mmCIF file of C-alpha atoms and ligand atoms in Angstrom:
data_model
loop_
_atom_site.group_PDB
_atom_site.id
_atom_site.type_symbol
_atom_site.label_atom_id
_atom_site.label_comp_id
_atom_site.label_asym_id
_atom_site.label_seq_id
_atom_site.Cartn_x
_atom_site.Cartn_y
_atom_site.Cartn_z
ATOM 1 C CA UNK A 1 93.647 80.457 60.333
ATOM 2 C CA UNK A 2 93.321 84.088 61.577
ATOM 3 C CA UNK A 3 94.200 86.050 64.413
ATOM 4 C CA UNK A 4 91.824 88.075 66.233
ATOM 5 C CA UNK A 5 88.464 87.833 67.509
ATOM 6 C CA UNK A 6 86.540 88.696 64.378
ATOM 7 C CA UNK A 7 83.766 86.126 64.274
ATOM 8 C CA UNK A 8 81.771 87.035 61.000
ATOM 9 C CA UNK A 9 82.121 83.843 58.814
ATOM 10 C CA UNK A 10 83.024 81.746 61.951
ATOM 11 C CA UNK A 11 82.041 78.121 60.544
ATOM 12 C CA UNK A 12 80.442 76.205 63.055
ATOM 13 C CA UNK A 13 82.270 72.958 61.921
ATOM 14 C CA UNK A 14 85.489 74.846 62.095
ATOM 15 C CA UNK A 15 85.291 75.102 65.906
ATOM 16 C CA UNK A 16 86.978 72.153 67.751
ATOM 17 C CA UNK A 17 88.204 71.196 70.978
ATOM 18 C CA UNK A 18 91.853 72.472 70.910
ATOM 19 C CA UNK A 19 94.735 70.414 71.496
ATOM 20 C CA UNK A 20 97.438 72.145 73.743
ATOM 21 C CA UNK A 21 100.912 73.090 72.633
ATOM 22 C CA UNK A 22 103.286 74.702 74.318
ATOM 23 C CA UNK A 23 105.225 78.045 73.723
ATOM 24 C CA UNK A 24 108.460 78.330 75.922
ATOM 25 C CA UNK A 25 106.880 75.950 78.594
ATOM 26 C CA UNK A 26 103.624 77.301 78.750
ATOM 27 C CA UNK A 27 100.610 75.463 77.159
ATOM 28 C CA UNK A 28 98.209 77.101 74.912
ATOM 29 C CA UNK A 29 95.309 76.085 72.537
ATOM 30 C CA UNK A 30 97.330 74.972 69.337
ATOM 31 C CA UNK A 31 96.070 77.542 67.156
ATOM 32 C CA UNK A 32 97.784 80.197 69.324
ATOM 33 C CA UNK A 33 100.967 78.085 69.629
ATOM 34 C CA UNK A 34 100.974 77.627 65.826
ATOM 35 C CA UNK A 35 100.910 81.474 65.160
ATOM 36 C CA UNK A 36 103.471 82.375 68.054
ATOM 37 C CA UNK A 37 105.499 84.301 65.756
ATOM 38 C CA UNK A 38 103.050 86.556 64.672
ATOM 39 C CA UNK A 39 101.597 87.413 68.103
ATOM 40 C CA UNK A 40 105.076 87.904 69.498
ATOM 41 C CA UNK A 41 105.782 90.333 66.574
ATOM 42 C CA UNK A 42 102.661 92.374 67.609
ATOM 43 C CA UNK A 43 103.334 96.073 67.567
ATOM 44 C CA UNK A 44 102.153 98.017 70.414
ATOM 45 C CA UNK A 45 101.914 101.731 70.189
ATOM 46 C CA UNK A 46 103.108 103.851 73.519
ATOM 47 C CA UNK A 47 99.444 104.835 74.234
ATOM 48 C CA UNK A 48 98.056 101.487 74.214
ATOM 49 C CA UNK A 49 96.559 100.493 77.354
ATOM 50 C CA UNK A 50 96.473 96.532 78.234
ATOM 51 C CA UNK A 51 94.146 94.993 80.415
ATOM 52 C CA UNK A 52 96.000 91.720 81.520
ATOM 53 C CA UNK A 53 94.487 88.544 83.331
ATOM 54 C CA UNK A 54 94.780 84.966 84.092
ATOM 55 C CA UNK A 55 91.475 83.630 82.409
ATOM 56 C CA UNK A 56 88.493 83.847 84.319
ATOM 57 C CA UNK A 57 89.815 86.774 86.769
ATOM 58 C CA UNK A 58 87.416 89.406 85.896
ATOM 59 C CA UNK A 59 88.868 90.631 82.441
ATOM 60 C CA UNK A 60 85.566 91.499 80.789
ATOM 61 C CA UNK A 61 84.473 93.214 84.200
ATOM 62 C CA UNK A 62 87.604 95.442 84.001
ATOM 63 C CA UNK A 63 87.179 96.270 80.243
ATOM 64 C CA UNK A 64 83.565 97.594 80.814
ATOM 65 C CA UNK A 65 84.846 99.678 83.752
ATOM 66 C CA UNK A 66 87.611 101.032 81.610
ATOM 67 C CA UNK A 67 85.505 101.730 78.814
ATOM 68 C CA UNK A 68 82.823 103.526 80.902
ATOM 69 C CA UNK A 69 85.805 105.717 82.219
ATOM 70 C CA UNK A 70 87.229 106.494 78.948
ATOM 71 C CA UNK A 71 83.513 107.530 77.760
ATOM 72 C CA UNK A 72 82.700 109.567 80.713
ATOM 73 C CA UNK A 73 80.431 107.160 81.822
ATOM 74 C CA UNK A 74 77.959 107.118 79.148
ATOM 75 C CA UNK A 75 76.507 103.486 78.525
ATOM 76 C CA UNK A 76 75.406 104.388 75.192
ATOM 77 C CA UNK A 77 79.003 104.986 73.916
ATOM 78 C CA UNK A 78 80.040 101.688 75.486
ATOM 79 C CA UNK A 79 77.171 99.857 73.700
ATOM 80 C CA UNK A 80 78.943 100.455 70.085
ATOM 81 C CA UNK A 81 80.019 97.149 69.960
ATOM 82 C CA UNK A 82 80.500 93.854 71.800
ATOM 83 C CA UNK A 83 83.406 94.097 74.290
ATOM 84 C CA UNK A 84 85.669 91.816 72.071
ATOM 85 C CA UNK A 85 85.653 94.313 69.341
ATOM 86 C CA UNK A 86 85.821 97.466 71.849
ATOM 87 C CA UNK A 87 89.117 95.857 73.313
ATOM 88 C CA UNK A 88 90.646 92.937 71.085
ATOM 89 C CA UNK A 89 91.918 89.883 72.679
ATOM 90 C CA UNK A 90 95.586 90.262 71.021
ATOM 91 C CA UNK A 91 96.797 86.389 71.161
ATOM 92 C CA UNK A 92 93.476 85.187 69.957
ATOM 93 C CA UNK A 93 93.413 82.721 67.074
ATOM 94 C CA UNK A 94 90.291 81.243 65.875
ATOM 95 C CA UNK A 95 89.721 78.867 62.800
ATOM 96 C CA UNK A 96 88.061 80.931 59.998
ATOM 97 C CA UNK A 97 88.805 82.454 56.690
ATOM 98 C CA UNK A 98 88.008 86.100 56.182
ATOM 99 C CA UNK A 99 89.901 89.226 57.374
ATOM 100 C CA UNK A 100 92.478 88.799 59.747
ATOM 101 C CA UNK A 101 91.549 90.396 63.146
ATOM 102 C CA UNK A 102 95.325 91.144 63.724
ATOM 103 C CA UNK A 103 94.663 93.450 60.736
ATOM 104 C CA UNK A 104 91.622 95.059 62.521
ATOM 105 C CA UNK A 105 93.994 95.680 65.647
ATOM 106 C CA UNK A 106 96.530 97.475 63.080
ATOM 107 C CA UNK A 107 94.253 99.792 61.910
ATOM 108 C CA UNK A 108 92.238 100.605 64.929
ATOM 109 C CA UNK A 109 92.555 104.236 65.819
ATOM 110 C CA UNK A 110 94.571 105.516 69.023
ATOM 111 C CA UNK A 111 94.222 105.085 71.931
ATOM 112 C CA UNK A 112 93.613 101.483 71.782
ATOM 113 C CA UNK A 113 92.603 99.300 74.900
ATOM 114 C CA UNK A 114 93.488 95.619 74.458
ATOM 115 C CA UNK A 115 93.090 92.473 76.380
ATOM 116 C CA UNK A 116 95.692 89.738 76.958
ATOM 117 C CA UNK A 117 95.917 86.657 79.305
ATOM 118 C CA UNK A 118 99.570 86.292 78.643
ATOM 119 C CA UNK A 119 101.920 85.411 81.453
ATOM 120 C CA UNK A 120 104.449 88.198 81.768
ATOM 121 C CA UNK A 121 107.290 86.495 80.213
ATOM 122 C CA UNK A 122 105.405 86.099 76.845
ATOM 123 C CA UNK A 123 104.098 89.532 76.425
ATOM 124 C CA UNK A 124 105.208 90.793 73.009
ATOM 125 C CA UNK A 125 108.310 93.125 73.826
ATOM 126 C CA UNK A 126 106.855 96.128 71.758
ATOM 127 C CA UNK A 127 104.689 96.738 75.062
ATOM 128 C CA UNK A 128 107.810 97.005 77.407
ATOM 129 C CA UNK A 129 109.778 99.068 74.820
ATOM 130 C CA UNK A 130 106.952 101.435 74.527
ATOM 131 C CA UNK A 131 106.406 101.269 78.579
ATOM 132 C CA UNK A 132 102.624 100.632 77.938
ATOM 133 C CA UNK A 133 100.071 101.086 80.792
ATOM 134 C CA UNK A 134 99.186 97.787 82.040
ATOM 135 C CA UNK A 135 95.965 96.927 84.343
ATOM 136 C CA UNK A 136 96.445 93.324 85.910
ATOM 137 C CA UNK A 137 93.477 91.759 87.795
ATOM 138 C CA UNK A 138 93.947 88.681 89.962
ATOM 139 C CA UNK A 139 91.485 86.376 91.437
ATOM 140 C CA UNK A 140 91.962 83.826 93.959
ATOM 141 C CA UNK A 141 92.749 80.858 92.736
ATOM 142 C CA UNK A 142 89.783 78.660 93.885
ATOM 143 C CA UNK A 143 87.001 80.693 92.388
ATOM 144 C CA UNK A 144 89.324 81.292 89.516
ATOM 145 C CA UNK A 145 89.913 77.539 89.116
ATOM 146 C CA UNK A 146 85.860 77.041 89.373
ATOM 147 C CA UNK A 147 84.971 79.798 86.864
ATOM 148 C CA UNK A 148 87.802 78.429 84.368
ATOM 149 C CA UNK A 149 86.277 74.695 84.715
ATOM 150 C CA UNK A 150 82.859 76.113 83.609
ATOM 151 C CA UNK A 151 84.275 77.870 80.841
ATOM 152 C CA UNK A 152 86.086 75.144 79.522
ATOM 153 C CA UNK A 153 82.776 73.232 79.519
ATOM 154 C CA UNK A 154 80.765 76.011 77.462
ATOM 155 C CA UNK A 155 83.703 76.984 75.220
ATOM 156 C CA UNK A 156 83.816 74.540 72.591
ATOM 157 C CA UNK A 157 87.268 75.597 71.431
ATOM 158 C CA UNK A 158 88.787 74.754 74.693
ATOM 159 C CA UNK A 159 90.319 71.313 75.424
ATOM 160 C CA UNK A 160 87.811 69.030 77.278
ATOM 161 C CA UNK A 161 88.188 69.722 80.870
ATOM 162 C CA UNK A 162 87.371 66.028 82.327
ATOM 163 C CA UNK A 163 85.558 65.936 85.494
ATOM 164 C CA UNK A 164 86.513 68.297 88.515
ATOM 165 C CA UNK A 165 89.027 66.095 90.080
ATOM 166 C CA UNK A 166 90.719 65.680 86.578
ATOM 167 C CA UNK A 167 90.494 69.397 85.927
ATOM 168 C CA UNK A 168 92.009 70.294 89.591
ATOM 169 C CA UNK A 169 95.308 68.312 89.090
ATOM 170 C CA UNK A 170 95.596 69.925 85.316
ATOM 171 C CA UNK A 171 95.114 73.510 87.109
ATOM 172 C CA UNK A 172 97.476 72.670 90.036
ATOM 173 C CA UNK A 173 100.249 71.412 87.724
ATOM 174 C CA UNK A 174 99.596 74.445 85.137
ATOM 175 C CA UNK A 175 98.542 71.728 82.405
ATOM 176 C CA UNK A 176 95.722 73.997 80.971
ATOM 177 C CA UNK A 177 95.452 76.590 78.413
ATOM 178 C CA UNK A 178 97.654 79.956 79.395
ATOM 179 C CA UNK A 179 99.633 77.554 81.779
ATOM 180 C CA UNK A 180 100.431 78.004 85.818
ATOM 181 C CA UNK A 181 97.886 80.316 87.486
ATOM 182 C CA UNK A 182 100.571 80.606 90.247
ATOM 183 C CA UNK A 183 103.117 81.457 87.839
ATOM 184 C CA UNK A 184 101.018 84.242 86.171
ATOM 185 C CA UNK A 185 99.950 86.059 89.204
ATOM 186 C CA UNK A 186 103.624 86.032 90.697
ATOM 187 C CA UNK A 187 105.119 87.136 87.466
ATOM 188 C CA UNK A 188 103.048 89.928 87.088
ATOM 189 C CA UNK A 189 103.330 90.817 90.694
ATOM 190 C CA UNK A 190 107.169 91.045 90.375
ATOM 191 C CA UNK A 191 106.722 92.938 86.896
ATOM 192 C CA UNK A 192 105.011 96.051 88.655
ATOM 193 C CA UNK A 193 107.879 97.160 90.350
ATOM 194 C CA UNK A 194 109.691 97.790 86.962
ATOM 195 C CA UNK A 195 106.654 98.736 84.851
ATOM 196 C CA UNK A 196 103.674 101.313 84.954
ATOM 197 C CA UNK A 197 101.419 98.180 86.069
ATOM 198 C CA UNK A 198 98.004 98.795 88.176
ATOM 199 C CA UNK A 199 97.563 95.355 90.235
ATOM 200 C CA UNK A 200 93.983 95.069 91.338
ATOM 201 C CA UNK A 201 92.146 92.135 92.777
ATOM 202 C CA UNK A 202 88.778 90.617 92.051
ATOM 203 C CA UNK A 203 87.854 90.572 95.471
ATOM 204 C CA UNK A 204 88.514 94.073 96.088
ATOM 205 C CA UNK A 205 86.635 95.428 93.152
ATOM 206 C CA UNK A 206 83.627 93.289 94.870
ATOM 207 C CA UNK A 207 84.077 94.614 97.757
ATOM 208 C CA UNK A 208 84.148 98.313 97.148
ATOM 209 C CA UNK A 209 83.705 98.950 93.409
ATOM 210 C CA UNK A 210 83.718 102.367 93.582
ATOM 211 C CA UNK A 211 86.869 102.729 95.706
ATOM 212 C CA UNK A 212 88.700 100.543 92.590
ATOM 213 C CA UNK A 213 86.963 102.113 90.129
ATOM 214 C CA UNK A 214 88.656 105.389 91.576
ATOM 215 C CA UNK A 215 91.997 103.732 91.397
ATOM 216 C CA UNK A 216 91.743 102.650 87.644
ATOM 217 C CA UNK A 217 90.384 106.331 87.041
ATOM 218 C CA UNK A 218 93.539 107.937 88.608
ATOM 219 C CA UNK A 219 95.952 105.644 86.900
ATOM 220 C CA UNK A 220 94.458 106.608 83.461
ATOM 221 C CA UNK A 221 94.711 110.033 84.300
ATOM 222 C CA UNK A 222 90.914 110.776 84.653
ATOM 223 C CA UNK A 223 88.945 112.753 87.504
ATOM 224 C CA UNK A 224 85.585 111.114 87.853
ATOM 225 C CA UNK A 225 82.843 113.524 89.273
ATOM 226 C CA UNK A 226 80.611 111.412 91.773
ATOM 227 C CA UNK A 227 77.515 111.183 89.301
ATOM 228 C CA UNK A 228 79.877 109.700 86.879
ATOM 229 C CA UNK A 229 81.537 107.116 89.095
ATOM 230 C CA UNK A 230 77.727 106.023 90.481
ATOM 231 C CA UNK A 231 76.876 105.548 86.906
ATOM 232 C CA UNK A 232 80.147 103.470 86.279
ATOM 233 C CA UNK A 233 79.407 101.246 89.468
ATOM 234 C CA UNK A 234 75.535 100.842 88.346
ATOM 235 C CA UNK A 235 76.405 99.937 84.898
ATOM 236 C CA UNK A 236 79.252 97.430 85.744
ATOM 237 C CA UNK A 237 77.353 95.505 88.300
ATOM 238 C CA UNK A 238 77.136 92.078 87.630
ATOM 239 C CA UNK A 239 73.401 91.687 87.165
ATOM 240 C CA UNK A 240 73.553 94.597 84.639
ATOM 241 C CA UNK A 241 76.492 93.137 82.532
ATOM 242 C CA UNK A 242 74.687 89.871 82.547
ATOM 243 C CA UNK A 243 71.671 91.273 81.012
ATOM 244 C CA UNK A 244 74.037 93.372 78.492
ATOM 245 C CA UNK A 245 74.647 91.947 75.198
ATOM 246 C CA UNK A 246 77.660 94.157 74.539
ATOM 247 C CA UNK A 247 79.014 92.872 77.460
ATOM 248 C CA UNK A 248 78.105 89.247 78.196
ATOM 249 C CA UNK A 249 79.265 87.490 74.996
ATOM 250 C CA UNK A 250 75.760 86.392 73.735
ATOM 251 C CA UNK A 251 76.687 87.895 70.543
ATOM 252 C CA UNK A 252 79.459 85.022 69.802
ATOM 253 C CA UNK A 253 77.851 82.264 68.086
ATOM 254 C CA UNK A 254 76.778 78.978 70.391
ATOM 255 C CA UNK A 255 79.134 76.826 68.131
ATOM 256 C CA UNK A 256 81.931 78.501 70.021
ATOM 257 C CA UNK A 257 80.461 79.753 73.223
ATOM 258 C CA UNK A 258 77.509 77.316 74.038
ATOM 259 C CA UNK A 259 75.886 79.407 77.122
ATOM 260 C CA UNK A 260 73.072 76.651 77.558
ATOM 261 C CA UNK A 261 75.813 74.673 79.148
ATOM 262 C CA UNK A 262 77.061 77.562 81.467
ATOM 263 C CA UNK A 263 76.562 81.628 81.062
ATOM 264 C CA UNK A 264 79.404 83.407 80.504
ATOM 265 C CA UNK A 265 78.178 85.547 83.198
ATOM 266 C CA UNK A 266 77.908 82.766 85.438
ATOM 267 C CA UNK A 267 77.577 83.851 89.124
ATOM 268 C CA UNK A 268 80.101 86.606 89.611
ATOM 269 C CA UNK A 269 80.663 85.898 93.385
ATOM 270 C CA UNK A 270 83.449 85.647 95.811
ATOM 271 C CA UNK A 271 83.413 82.175 97.559
ATOM 272 C CA UNK A 272 81.346 80.067 94.570
ATOM 273 C CA UNK A 273 84.699 77.559 95.332
ATOM 274 C CA UNK A 274 82.874 76.208 98.363
ATOM 275 C CA UNK A 275 80.227 74.612 96.291
ATOM 276 C CA UNK A 276 82.924 72.836 94.517
ATOM 277 C CA UNK A 277 85.868 71.743 96.442
ATOM 278 C CA UNK A 278 86.025 69.129 99.078
ATOM 279 C CA UNK A 279 87.686 69.960 102.342
ATOM 280 C CA UNK A 280 90.647 68.037 101.353
ATOM 281 C CA UNK A 281 90.868 69.562 98.317
ATOM 282 C CA UNK A 282 90.494 73.199 99.570
ATOM 283 C CA UNK A 283 93.283 72.360 102.294
ATOM 284 C CA UNK A 284 95.455 71.026 99.690
ATOM 285 C CA UNK A 285 95.199 74.093 97.376
ATOM 286 C CA UNK A 286 95.594 76.623 100.566
ATOM 287 C CA UNK A 287 98.857 74.846 101.430
ATOM 288 C CA UNK A 288 100.033 74.856 97.721
ATOM 289 C CA UNK A 289 99.166 78.763 97.593
ATOM 290 C CA UNK A 290 101.135 79.174 100.646
ATOM 291 C CA UNK A 291 104.309 77.462 99.540
ATOM 292 C CA UNK A 292 104.160 79.169 96.197
ATOM 293 C CA UNK A 293 103.481 82.642 97.308
ATOM 294 C CA UNK A 294 105.567 82.605 100.394
ATOM 295 C CA UNK A 295 108.445 84.532 98.735
ATOM 296 C CA UNK A 296 106.271 87.343 97.456
ATOM 297 C CA UNK A 297 104.213 89.911 99.555
ATOM 298 C CA UNK A 298 100.738 88.697 97.691
ATOM 299 C CA UNK A 299 98.126 87.156 99.418
ATOM 300 C CA UNK A 300 94.797 86.598 98.235
ATOM 301 C CA UNK A 301 91.169 86.476 99.989
ATOM 302 C CA UNK A 302 88.795 83.491 99.365
ATOM 303 C CA UNK A 303 85.554 85.203 101.329
ATOM 304 C CA UNK A 304 84.621 88.675 101.711
HETATM 305 S S1 LIG B 401 87.677 85.702 80.317
HETATM 306 O O1 LIG B 401 86.912 84.706 79.297
HETATM 307 O O2 LIG B 401 89.013 85.108 80.583
HETATM 308 O O3 LIG B 401 87.712 86.926 79.497
HETATM 309 O O4 LIG B 401 86.733 85.942 81.399
HETATM 310 P P1 LIG B 401 86.925 86.781 82.420
HETATM 311 O O5 LIG B 401 85.867 88.304 82.064
HETATM 312 O O6 LIG B 401 88.174 87.222 82.971
HETATM 313 O O7 LIG B 401 86.169 86.186 83.633
HETATM 314 C C1 LIG B 401 84.670 85.766 83.664
HETATM 315 C C2 LIG B 401 84.223 85.830 85.198
HETATM 316 O O8 LIG B 401 83.896 87.132 85.788
HETATM 317 C C3 LIG B 401 82.759 87.279 86.259
HETATM 318 N N1 LIG B 401 82.328 88.961 86.202
HETATM 319 C C4 LIG B 401 81.924 89.453 87.053
HETATM 320 N N2 LIG B 401 81.802 89.423 88.361
HETATM 321 C C5 LIG B 401 81.543 90.325 89.105
HETATM 322 N N3 LIG B 401 80.760 91.460 88.524
HETATM 323 C C6 LIG B 401 80.978 91.751 86.986
HETATM 324 N N4 LIG B 401 80.221 92.841 86.740
HETATM 325 C C7 LIG B 401 81.220 90.766 86.234
HETATM 326 N N5 LIG B 401 81.525 90.535 85.063
HETATM 327 C C8 LIG B 401 82.145 89.201 84.983
HETATM 328 C C9 LIG B 401 81.877 86.267 85.531
HETATM 329 O O9 LIG B 401 80.507 85.953 85.884
HETATM 330 C C10 LIG B 401 82.994 85.134 85.337
HETATM 331 O O10 LIG B 401 83.217 84.600 86.793
HETATM 332 P P2 LIG B 401 82.252 83.348 87.350
HETATM 333 O O11 LIG B 401 82.604 83.227 88.561
HETATM 334 O O12 LIG B 401 82.340 82.214 86.407
HETATM 335 O O13 LIG B 401 80.908 83.721 87.400
#
């Protein structure tokens, strides 16, 4: 077992649907839970930037935006490697044998940009100790759940999702990998009061990508000339990222991500939930969201 996303040598037969195992009450694929000690001990550096999301909330989109900002809007630079190599996923553990991916992250030159889906209470403490900058992207629960459902089907390492109704129950009770969506978005929302966290929404980026990209640039201390900003907006449009092999995960073997089941870059819209939820399910989730988010100032848009 290795930590990291170093896919060379991934044995097709070694990729199996995961069982869930809890870490401090949060379910994870067992490969992650079994390596928890190593993940928790991860050594962040003060100039690390962390991109954090609940799974399927727009991580890859933000990663590509950040990489373009960091490289002056040069798409060639951003084509240097697949996104999971440019910005490693710190807690991923895959069944394979050669070189540890964690070692790869450790020897990466600074400044590193890293990805995580960890809920706030499980972030390796060294990120807090170094006061690392963090960009959090949140997506409304309904679209987030739809995307996660399809991802469970195509990702052969995730647990079997069951049918839509079954998955909905598990989503509502947080019995899915990385746990409760509600706890995740709320926990990180509260943490932004204490740490340098830029909290963004998928729906806002979709509505006005230039405006949100400017927020990211400002947070990272970059000034973007208009021409560069326009190039970033263009390069990170859904259609362009879907066609970009360095961003669309088609470089990952199909024994792991089977894109014939559902593409990684699936629809990239706000409101696809309307194709999946019954009226009763939609109302139920609205009620739960209202209750769960009442105490915070956090609110989500489910359509634009
Ligand atoms: S992962 O596996 O957790 O890292 O996935 P993540 O990247 O967070 O989420 C994948 C969803 O984001 C959509 N996506 C985009 N939407 C709009 N614009 C751009 N450029 C973009 N890039 C990725 C992707 O299509 C997944 O959402 P769905 O709803 O399934 O299409």
